[in-house]
XYZ file of C-alpha atoms in Angstrom:
680
model
C -140.783 87.192 221.207
C -139.559 86.677 217.660
C -140.108 89.129 214.852
C -143.609 89.257 213.447
C -144.486 88.175 209.963
C -144.994 91.795 209.049
C -141.452 92.608 210.186
C -139.737 89.765 208.288
C -141.777 89.921 205.113
C -140.484 91.999 202.206
C -142.649 94.669 200.656
C -144.424 93.110 197.666
C -143.377 96.073 195.582
C -139.779 94.928 195.988
C -140.594 91.344 195.041
C -137.654 89.685 193.225
C -137.935 89.069 189.525
C -138.430 85.392 188.734
C -135.726 83.390 187.065
C -135.805 82.855 183.294
C -138.294 80.057 182.623
C -137.145 77.641 179.939
C -137.769 74.204 178.556
C -134.950 72.310 176.796
C -136.476 71.685 173.397
C -135.828 70.956 169.761
C -136.393 67.969 167.515
C -136.554 66.800 163.904
C -136.573 69.897 161.679
C -136.015 73.606 162.151
C -139.610 74.289 161.051
C -141.107 71.903 163.623
C -138.859 73.214 166.380
C -139.771 76.818 165.502
C -143.443 75.870 165.879
C -142.662 74.288 169.272
C -140.719 77.366 170.458
C -143.418 79.811 169.483
C -145.991 77.640 171.230
C -143.959 77.492 174.430
C -143.362 81.258 174.384
C -147.073 81.799 174.043
C -147.587 79.618 177.109
C -145.377 81.868 179.244
C -141.856 80.590 178.668
C -139.450 83.545 178.996
C -136.311 82.186 177.305
C -135.294 79.564 174.767
C -133.077 76.568 175.364
C -132.145 74.908 172.085
C -131.408 71.203 171.852
C -129.378 70.265 168.750
C -129.152 66.802 167.262
C -125.940 64.818 167.497
C -124.688 65.442 163.928
C -125.005 69.184 164.554
C -123.210 68.874 167.883
C -120.335 66.887 166.409
C -119.922 68.707 163.098
C -121.456 66.402 160.529
C -124.006 66.994 157.780
C -127.205 64.908 157.698
C -125.918 62.816 154.819
C -122.647 61.765 156.524
C -122.212 58.050 157.316
C -121.993 58.685 161.052
C -125.212 60.736 160.991
C -127.206 57.668 159.995
C -130.123 57.204 162.381
C -129.263 60.310 164.393
C -130.749 63.192 162.403
C -133.317 65.156 164.424
C -133.453 62.594 167.227
C -132.162 64.273 170.415
C -132.535 67.801 169.049
C -133.003 69.877 165.964
C -130.869 69.425 162.867
C -129.097 72.655 161.866
C -126.954 72.136 158.765
C -126.617 75.676 157.399
C -127.794 79.276 157.611
C -131.152 78.429 156.057
C -131.948 76.024 158.881
C -130.993 78.594 161.539
C -133.072 81.199 159.746
C -136.101 78.855 159.855
C -135.464 77.929 163.486
C -135.939 81.532 164.625
C -138.493 82.714 162.088
C -140.884 85.227 163.707
C -138.867 85.130 166.949
C -137.183 88.521 167.493
C -133.633 87.707 168.594
C -133.046 91.236 169.871
C -135.679 90.591 172.542
C -134.868 86.943 173.259
C -132.560 85.235 175.774
C -131.381 82.110 173.999
C -129.413 79.263 175.496
C -127.744 76.839 173.107
C -126.522 73.496 174.385
C -123.578 73.253 172.028
C -119.900 72.590 172.720
C -117.438 71.372 170.084
C -119.270 73.278 167.329
C -120.205 76.256 169.524
C -118.258 78.785 167.385
C -120.145 77.621 164.308
C -123.670 77.655 165.801
C -123.007 81.054 167.371
C -121.810 82.295 163.965
C -125.053 81.084 162.366
C -127.084 82.745 165.170
C -125.238 86.061 164.719
C -125.758 85.912 160.954
C -129.524 85.411 161.449
C -129.610 88.248 163.986
C -127.972 90.503 161.434
C -130.575 89.508 158.850
C -133.280 90.425 161.357
C -131.661 93.838 161.914
C -130.836 93.036 165.534
C -127.628 94.730 166.754
C -125.345 91.953 167.924
C -124.181 94.048 170.893
C -127.729 93.753 172.252
C -128.043 89.975 171.956
C -128.484 88.023 175.193
C -127.981 84.327 175.703
C -125.476 81.569 176.317
C -123.452 79.030 174.411
C -122.642 76.098 176.679
C -119.177 75.708 175.181
C -117.733 73.626 178.051
C -115.691 71.187 176.049
C -113.693 69.756 178.950
C -116.727 68.160 180.580
C -117.557 66.567 177.239
C -114.438 64.390 177.602
C -115.749 63.312 181.027
C -119.438 62.794 180.532
C -121.496 63.698 177.484
C -119.116 62.822 174.673
C -119.852 65.426 172.004
C -116.218 66.485 171.719
C -114.459 66.455 168.334
C -110.943 67.872 168.597
C -108.142 67.238 171.113
C -108.197 69.318 174.324
C -105.655 72.000 173.312
C -107.337 73.189 170.065
C -110.750 72.752 171.701
C -109.758 75.153 174.495
C -108.418 77.506 171.878
C -111.858 77.578 170.171
C -113.544 78.272 173.507
C -111.070 81.091 174.095
C -111.823 82.558 170.664
C -115.550 82.668 171.401
C -114.894 84.308 174.795
C -112.628 87.004 173.352
C -114.935 87.703 170.386
C -118.098 87.996 172.437
C -116.433 90.114 175.144
C -115.546 92.672 172.456
C -118.584 92.378 170.159
C -121.479 90.701 171.996
C -120.931 91.964 175.562
C -124.284 90.719 176.966
C -123.648 87.166 175.733
C -122.410 84.401 178.081
C -119.723 82.777 175.879
C -119.488 79.716 178.107
C -121.334 78.092 180.921
C -119.237 75.659 182.853
C -121.521 72.652 182.820
C -121.455 70.456 185.901
C -124.905 69.113 185.011
C -123.549 66.187 183.042
C -120.936 65.445 185.668
C -123.682 64.605 188.165
C -125.449 62.612 185.469
C -122.228 60.588 185.148
C -122.245 59.856 188.888
C -120.335 62.827 190.364
C -120.680 63.448 194.075
C -121.372 67.034 195.220
C -117.654 67.551 195.916
C -116.694 66.172 192.490
C -119.289 68.392 190.814
C -117.980 71.449 192.625
C -114.307 70.766 192.189
C -114.348 69.507 188.610
C -116.483 72.420 187.425
C -114.323 75.010 189.173
C -111.155 73.346 187.865
C -112.598 73.548 184.324
C -113.418 77.250 184.804
C -109.855 77.892 186.004
C -108.376 76.046 182.996
C -110.475 78.145 180.584
C -109.768 81.474 182.319
C -106.048 80.730 182.486
C -106.055 79.923 178.757
C -107.708 83.282 178.022
C -105.371 85.220 180.313
C -102.261 83.612 178.778
C -103.192 84.563 175.215
C -100.422 86.923 173.954
C -102.958 89.313 172.396
C -105.252 89.405 175.407
C -105.990 92.811 176.905
C -105.508 92.263 180.659
C -107.717 95.247 181.436
C -110.727 93.364 180.053
C -110.243 90.350 182.308
C -112.902 91.390 184.829
C -115.407 91.533 181.960
C -114.340 88.072 180.813
C -114.663 86.697 184.341
C -118.026 88.333 184.794
C -119.495 86.713 181.659
C -118.597 83.141 182.652
C -121.725 81.371 183.829
C -122.453 77.845 185.086
C -125.028 75.223 184.240
C -125.603 72.886 187.164
C -127.609 69.879 188.267
C -129.842 69.471 191.300
C -130.615 66.040 192.681
C -133.111 64.767 195.225
C -130.926 65.249 198.310
C -132.155 68.790 198.233
C -130.664 70.006 201.539
C -127.243 68.938 200.275
C -128.005 70.540 196.894
C -128.944 73.868 198.536
C -125.663 73.759 200.407
C -123.781 72.838 197.240
C -125.147 75.892 195.462
C -124.227 78.201 198.339
C -120.754 76.627 198.390
C -120.450 77.171 194.624
C -121.257 80.857 195.069
C -118.804 81.402 197.909
C -115.968 79.459 196.268
C -116.420 81.320 192.988
C -116.138 84.624 194.843
C -113.032 83.309 196.619
C -111.384 82.282 193.326
C -112.254 85.653 191.794
C -110.581 87.555 194.622
C -107.630 85.346 195.470
C -106.596 83.844 192.117
C -107.621 86.582 189.700
C -107.739 89.758 191.791
C -111.279 90.745 190.713
C -112.287 93.741 192.865
C -115.745 94.483 191.474
C -118.271 92.412 193.477
C -120.719 92.447 190.551
C -118.139 90.662 188.378
C -117.657 88.043 191.085
C -121.317 86.964 191.243
C -121.868 83.264 190.654
C -124.424 83.169 187.823
C -125.968 79.890 186.879
C -128.744 78.147 185.060
C -129.984 74.717 185.942
C -131.719 71.643 184.678
C -132.648 69.374 187.536
C -131.540 65.765 187.626
C -132.580 63.421 184.831
C -130.432 60.563 186.164
C -132.982 59.843 188.894
C -136.033 59.750 186.597
C -137.500 56.249 186.518
C -139.169 54.166 183.842
C -141.097 52.358 186.568
C -144.060 54.359 187.935
C -142.974 57.351 185.848
C -145.651 59.580 187.385
C -143.424 59.649 190.508
C -140.981 61.741 188.451
C -143.314 64.753 188.769
C -142.630 64.862 192.509
C -138.908 64.310 192.007
C -138.672 67.216 189.559
C -140.557 69.572 191.857
C -138.386 68.725 194.888
C -135.222 69.165 192.831
C -136.397 72.562 191.608
C -136.697 73.754 195.214
C -132.988 73.147 195.737
C -132.090 75.852 193.247
C -134.835 78.385 194.020
C -135.380 78.449 197.811
C -132.059 80.080 198.764
C -131.985 83.640 197.413
C -128.190 83.924 197.675
C -127.806 80.826 195.544
C -130.859 81.049 193.306
C -130.635 80.052 189.650
C -130.839 82.767 187.000
C -132.591 80.336 184.623
C -134.387 77.052 185.233
C -135.349 74.325 182.795
C -137.013 71.147 183.994
C -137.086 67.709 182.364
C -140.457 66.143 181.621
C -141.866 63.363 183.761
C -141.584 60.794 180.960
C -138.005 61.345 179.714
C -136.981 57.882 180.912
C -139.518 56.546 178.413
C -138.720 58.665 175.357
C -139.034 62.163 173.934
C -141.569 64.370 175.763
C -144.577 65.847 173.987
C -145.460 69.569 174.104
C -148.014 68.795 176.858
C -145.315 67.114 178.976
C -143.066 70.144 178.595
C -146.004 72.418 179.494
C -146.533 70.480 182.709
C -142.916 71.122 183.769
C -143.224 74.790 182.791
C -146.313 75.176 184.943
C -144.358 73.944 187.972
C -141.978 76.877 187.584
C -144.766 79.380 187.041
C -146.731 78.259 190.088
C -143.680 78.498 192.343
C -142.638 81.877 190.897
C -146.004 83.599 190.710
C -148.440 81.882 193.111
C -146.197 81.493 196.152
C -144.545 84.168 198.259
C -141.018 82.789 197.780
C -139.749 85.865 195.904
C -140.942 88.295 198.604
C -138.292 87.292 201.157
C -134.559 87.529 201.677
C -132.609 84.296 201.987
C -134.535 82.050 204.358
C -131.450 79.957 205.220
C -129.189 82.732 206.432
C -128.289 82.005 210.043
C -129.015 78.294 209.840
C -126.283 76.389 211.716
C -127.074 73.210 209.774
C -126.745 74.890 206.398
C -123.636 76.845 207.349
C -121.869 73.721 208.678
C -122.645 71.714 205.546
C -121.529 74.554 203.262
C -118.210 74.853 205.108
C -117.686 71.073 204.905
C -118.277 71.077 201.146
C -115.980 74.048 200.649
C -113.158 72.421 202.607
C -113.464 69.144 200.683
C -113.651 70.992 197.358
C -110.520 73.027 198.106
C -108.668 69.794 198.863
C -109.868 68.196 195.615
C -108.935 71.320 193.632
C -105.444 71.118 195.109
C -105.229 67.453 194.057
C -106.333 68.279 190.509
C -103.806 71.112 190.428
C -101.112 68.674 191.463
C -101.908 66.540 188.414
C -101.468 69.596 186.215
C -104.998 71.014 186.148
C -108.264 69.915 184.602
C -106.942 69.220 181.108
C -104.073 67.037 182.307
C -106.451 65.227 184.664
C -108.730 64.511 181.682
C -105.895 63.336 179.436
C -104.547 60.940 182.075
C -108.027 59.529 182.650
C -107.916 60.336 186.359
C -111.137 62.320 186.467
C -113.052 59.962 184.191
C -112.024 56.947 186.228
C -113.140 58.689 189.438
C -116.575 59.361 187.897
C -116.956 55.769 186.739
C -116.097 54.560 190.232
C -118.491 56.981 191.858
C -121.320 55.908 189.545
C -120.544 52.261 190.278
C -120.954 52.909 194.009
C -124.319 54.621 193.367
C -125.645 51.766 191.273
C -124.433 49.141 193.783
C -126.215 50.973 196.606
C -129.478 50.892 194.626
C -129.002 47.182 193.785
C -128.363 46.388 197.445
C -131.351 48.425 198.639
C -129.129 50.790 200.593
C -130.332 53.720 198.450
C -134.119 53.575 198.090
C -135.730 54.537 194.799
C -139.498 54.440 195.125
C -141.113 52.124 192.616
C -137.772 50.649 191.560
C -136.225 48.765 194.489
C -139.021 49.380 197.002
C -142.805 49.616 196.726
C -142.731 48.305 193.202
C -146.415 47.342 193.254
C -148.657 50.122 191.998
C -151.640 50.986 189.868
C -151.125 51.185 186.091
C -150.460 54.762 185.051
C -153.165 56.272 182.840
C -150.556 58.803 181.712
C -148.739 56.172 179.675
C -151.826 54.579 178.148
C -152.907 54.863 174.541
C -151.232 55.838 171.325
C -149.134 58.975 171.252
C -148.114 58.769 174.903
C -144.492 59.217 173.813
C -143.319 61.457 171.007
C -141.186 59.818 168.350
C -139.290 61.278 165.414
C -140.150 59.753 162.065
C -137.330 58.098 160.125
C -138.428 60.204 157.127
C -136.935 63.261 158.902
C -133.434 62.059 157.974
C -134.252 61.508 154.320
C -135.897 64.912 154.093
C -132.865 66.559 155.738
C -130.560 64.860 153.245
C -132.717 66.090 150.377
C -132.746 69.681 151.737
C -128.979 69.847 152.185
C -128.378 68.599 148.630
C -130.737 71.306 147.418
C -128.901 73.899 149.570
C -125.560 72.939 148.115
C -126.960 73.146 144.607
C -128.187 76.743 145.029
C -125.142 78.404 146.588
C -122.072 80.084 145.077
C -119.366 77.401 145.245
C -116.575 79.895 144.669
C -117.713 81.915 147.697
C -117.954 78.724 149.741
C -114.437 77.645 148.763
C -112.967 81.039 149.624
C -114.799 81.083 152.972
C -113.486 77.624 153.859
C -109.930 78.575 152.885
C -110.151 81.661 155.117
C -111.465 79.466 157.921
C -108.588 77.037 157.561
C -106.074 79.876 157.432
C -107.423 81.259 160.716
C -107.325 77.821 162.332
C -103.702 77.284 161.272
C -102.447 80.772 162.104
C -104.119 81.082 165.499
C -106.216 84.101 164.666
C -109.732 84.238 166.078
C -112.011 81.654 164.489
C -115.230 83.655 164.855
C -114.976 86.265 162.043
C -114.244 83.689 159.305
C -116.917 81.400 160.754
C -119.498 84.177 160.430
C -118.417 84.857 156.860
C -118.595 81.101 156.133
C -122.126 81.008 157.506
C -123.174 83.829 155.208
C -121.505 82.147 152.211
C -123.598 79.000 152.719
C -120.996 76.701 154.267
C -122.559 73.668 155.979
C -122.018 72.326 159.485
C -120.212 69.296 158.122
C -117.929 71.391 155.924
C -117.009 73.638 158.865
C -116.307 70.559 160.968
C -114.349 68.737 158.262
C -112.070 71.711 157.569
C -111.204 72.059 161.274
C -110.746 68.287 161.632
C -108.165 68.528 158.854
C -106.277 71.114 160.902
C -106.719 69.917 164.488
C -107.341 66.159 164.094
C -109.810 64.133 166.128
C -109.613 62.773 169.659
C -110.791 59.752 171.618
C -110.996 60.379 175.347
C -110.179 57.761 178.009
C -113.169 55.547 178.865
C -112.475 55.357 182.594
C -112.791 51.551 182.410
C -109.324 50.184 183.125
C -107.744 47.449 185.231
C -107.237 50.101 187.912
C -110.879 51.146 188.017
C -112.336 50.164 191.370
C -115.873 48.793 191.450
C -118.171 47.396 194.098
C -117.743 43.889 192.757
C -120.384 41.433 191.649
C -122.617 38.825 193.267
C -121.319 35.266 193.566
C -124.267 33.860 191.591
C -123.295 35.863 188.545
C -119.598 34.961 188.907
C -120.388 31.255 189.208
C -122.671 31.334 186.176
C -120.006 33.009 184.022
C -117.371 30.551 185.270
C -119.691 27.652 184.376
C -120.243 29.180 180.938
C -116.477 29.459 180.472
C -116.061 25.744 181.216
C -118.678 24.909 178.638
C -117.087 27.191 176.042
C -113.583 26.004 176.833
C -112.441 29.638 177.086
C -113.275 32.888 178.849
C -116.603 34.287 177.598
C -115.974 37.347 175.454
C -118.194 40.437 175.381
C -117.871 43.354 172.990
C -119.613 46.507 174.258
C -120.257 48.874 171.368
C -121.667 52.373 171.048
C -122.670 52.855 167.402
C -123.547 56.251 166.030
C -122.893 59.604 167.650
C -124.466 59.011 171.068
C -121.878 60.078 173.626
C -123.838 59.202 176.812
C -121.618 56.345 177.872
C -122.462 55.985 181.567
C -124.478 52.800 181.068
C -121.942 51.209 178.710
C -119.163 51.941 181.184
C -121.017 50.296 184.040
C -121.874 47.224 181.978
C -118.255 46.873 180.882
C -117.013 47.292 184.428
C -119.399 44.758 185.964
C -118.868 42.312 183.096
C -115.142 42.435 183.850
C -115.884 41.712 187.527
C -118.112 38.698 186.847
C -115.493 37.138 184.582
C -116.167 38.212 181.007
C -113.249 39.148 178.768
C -114.529 42.629 177.879
C -113.707 44.865 174.923
C -114.993 48.428 175.184
C -113.400 51.083 172.999
C -115.630 54.011 173.922
C -118.059 56.152 171.993
C -118.759 57.000 168.361
C -118.090 53.743 166.578
C -119.386 52.838 163.155
C -121.312 49.567 162.829
C -118.438 48.295 160.646
C -115.930 48.988 163.426
C -118.047 47.126 166.002
C -118.443 44.112 163.711
C -114.696 44.074 162.963
C -113.953 44.113 166.702
C -116.369 41.230 167.292
C -114.607 39.203 164.604
C -111.139 40.125 165.856
C -111.859 39.199 169.459
C -113.951 36.102 168.786
C -116.847 37.595 170.712
C -119.522 35.350 172.168
C -121.969 38.218 172.600
C -122.200 41.820 171.351
C -123.885 44.437 173.498
C -124.972 47.710 171.898
C -125.712 50.830 173.979
C -127.774 53.554 172.257
C -129.581 56.304 174.165
C -130.261 58.759 171.355
C -133.398 57.110 169.994
C -131.563 55.864 166.911
C -131.528 52.198 168.025
C -133.707 50.795 165.211
C -131.669 51.977 162.187
C -128.296 51.457 163.897
C -129.096 47.930 165.106
C -130.458 47.126 161.667
C -127.123 48.130 160.143
C -125.041 46.260 162.730
C -127.051 43.098 162.154
C -126.695 43.458 158.363
C -122.932 43.841 158.605
C -122.671 40.842 160.965
C -124.457 38.722 158.372
C -122.077 39.983 155.664
C -119.113 39.062 157.882
C -120.451 35.561 158.655
C -121.055 36.486 162.300
C -124.829 36.093 162.369
C -124.413 33.339 164.982
C -123.104 35.832 167.569
C -126.029 37.023 169.715
C -126.707 40.724 169.984
C -128.303 42.482 172.973
C -129.283 46.179 173.123
C -129.624 48.711 175.912
C -131.166 52.191 175.798
C -134.333 54.234 176.147
C -136.480 51.913 174.061
C -140.263 51.768 173.864
C -142.138 48.429 174.074
C -143.032 48.845 170.378
C -139.401 49.317 169.385
C -138.389 46.383 171.605
C -140.595 44.160 169.429
C -139.040 45.610 166.291
C -135.545 44.890 167.589
C -136.405 41.327 168.575
C -137.882 40.749 165.115
C -134.464 41.758 163.778
C -132.899 38.967 165.845
C -131.858 40.898 168.965
C -131.808 38.399 171.834
C -132.477 40.752 174.753
C -133.372 44.401 175.302
C -132.508 46.384 178.458
C -134.013 49.745 179.380
C -133.689 52.108 182.403
C -135.934 49.795 184.462
C -133.144 47.221 184.443
C -131.161 48.718 187.296
C -129.803 45.398 188.666
C -126.618 44.940 186.658
C -125.874 41.488 188.137
C -129.177 40.323 186.685
C -128.130 41.734 183.310
C -124.939 39.687 183.584
C -127.018 36.585 184.289
C -129.111 37.474 181.275
C -126.024 37.792 179.067
C -124.843 34.349 180.171
C -128.238 32.855 179.328
C -128.164 34.517 175.913
C -124.794 32.894 175.147
C -125.989 29.537 176.493
C -129.105 29.550 174.324
C -126.893 30.340 171.340
C -124.749 27.277 172.135
C -127.808 25.105 172.508
C -129.094 26.195 169.120
C -125.662 25.384 167.664
C -124.953 22.121 169.503
C -128.425 20.881 170.442
C -129.886 20.677 173.937
C -127.414 20.255 176.771
C -127.518 17.108 178.941
C -126.960 19.372 181.914
C -130.313 20.916 183.041
C -130.006 24.476 184.239
C -132.431 26.706 186.072
C -133.553 29.635 183.969
C -132.738 33.023 185.438
C -135.009 35.880 184.585
C -133.596 38.211 181.944
C -134.413 41.684 183.222
């Protein structure tokens, strides 16, 4: 007979400690976010995960032109030491484990955090937490990079070396494969790209002429990962076990790390947001729970920290109640079940072992291919990795469109009862537009109160360090204390390192799954009527770097027959309007996922009127509430697309109809009757 329950069950006294329970949170102002954090901690959250707004992430002050519409939208605005001080008021940093999702400006936000810790009297050697600081994946997926790859890697290296010496409990970087999966990465791509990024960073550290080789095991041991878990949870469990085993293999074979404790694969996780649906959003609760199991069930591959999205993130910003619901999922699994009383329940499973070995073999082969290109940085600069992600995402979307990949409530079983969860006012949290004006007022007041001589000296010292190659952290900390702002720190380093625009992944070589004949014929017919190929400009105004949707629209538009112009992320409204005029666009499509669609579209429309282009129709895509959709249409936007519009061919049909209606308004009704296609 098999072993009894009593023989296989662990002693409750040796029950494993639960993972760190977090919610990814932050919005509008430091004061409001501080209130949210203290509320979540009181509800049982055991660590903080700070979301910063896009100006903070890309090194701009709230009153910069590119910050317009973005202040406080996807996270909290932190413009200077005063904001950071307010953010953590009454939160003892010496006792806290704080994760900060920050990359290009990671040295600066860490400097502000350390300055506040010093004010609190917390010894920085005792501080625990993580700066994401994975700049390479930003070129591939999330888009909050600023500088070119080489100086960006140098800044990451500086943070690693500084924290290893001075903040030894801090994770100076977590290699973030989360956003790779959000951009369409397969499990093998997520494994191989993340490990290639880790290798690139570690090699950069090891090759520094002033690096103490004896400290390398400590450096290696402080590198953590931030991963994604999707709904194919058996595959995801195997992916995490493969991650752990491959990391140990790299530690031993590439870097000669002997200490098994330094070789441990340590990771935090946020489960997949890509699969959250606008349709029947209550289904997302089940999706989030299943995805959480993938990173908690296997003890050998269990996450050290877990943060879950809220059920309604495909609709807009979650409320505190929505975040609480996700937190309770973690607490029930950790404290009400017996999961933490057992060793790994998958050890000895032939199915799991076979899948893990398959993933490892495929990942080794992909790592070898990336190495042949010259490593992760070279593969980013050539566009090879970005193009592969765009192609992978195109295959995923085509499978959903064709019904080959079922998404409940989206392409199957669409009929359902209205959700009471989305009824009534206040169902979705929104950030007031007054937040931006208030932030601009506060930063002007901050600048007026500080010692300008001290600020100038601190910025000169920062620039000197950037130019000479000395570690950027000490002068950044001094700049924080002197009252330097986020935008001033960013501007001074931009002057030294320059800026960068990464490849979009949308090229003539990019392979897609093609388009339906109906859409192709409709665009061809439109071209005959126009007397030329229909022209589409796809624009991403503002600082929003989530470009997955824009890339797929540009790719499919190319396949149906549009002449497409897509120049990537972070464009000003003036640049988009200039491109529309230069190309003779017949339609302009704006993609905005940061919640800043109303002010940015307003500005684009105003500049089109100034340029005499008011006749060119504008369509908008993003996470847009029904109320904001009405606002946009009152501005003259011809069509609005949200996450529910998964059928891209139908969007192409909609774009053709938008152009046709524009022609009819210009030329009068056509003598050729046409069947109206639904604009999804």
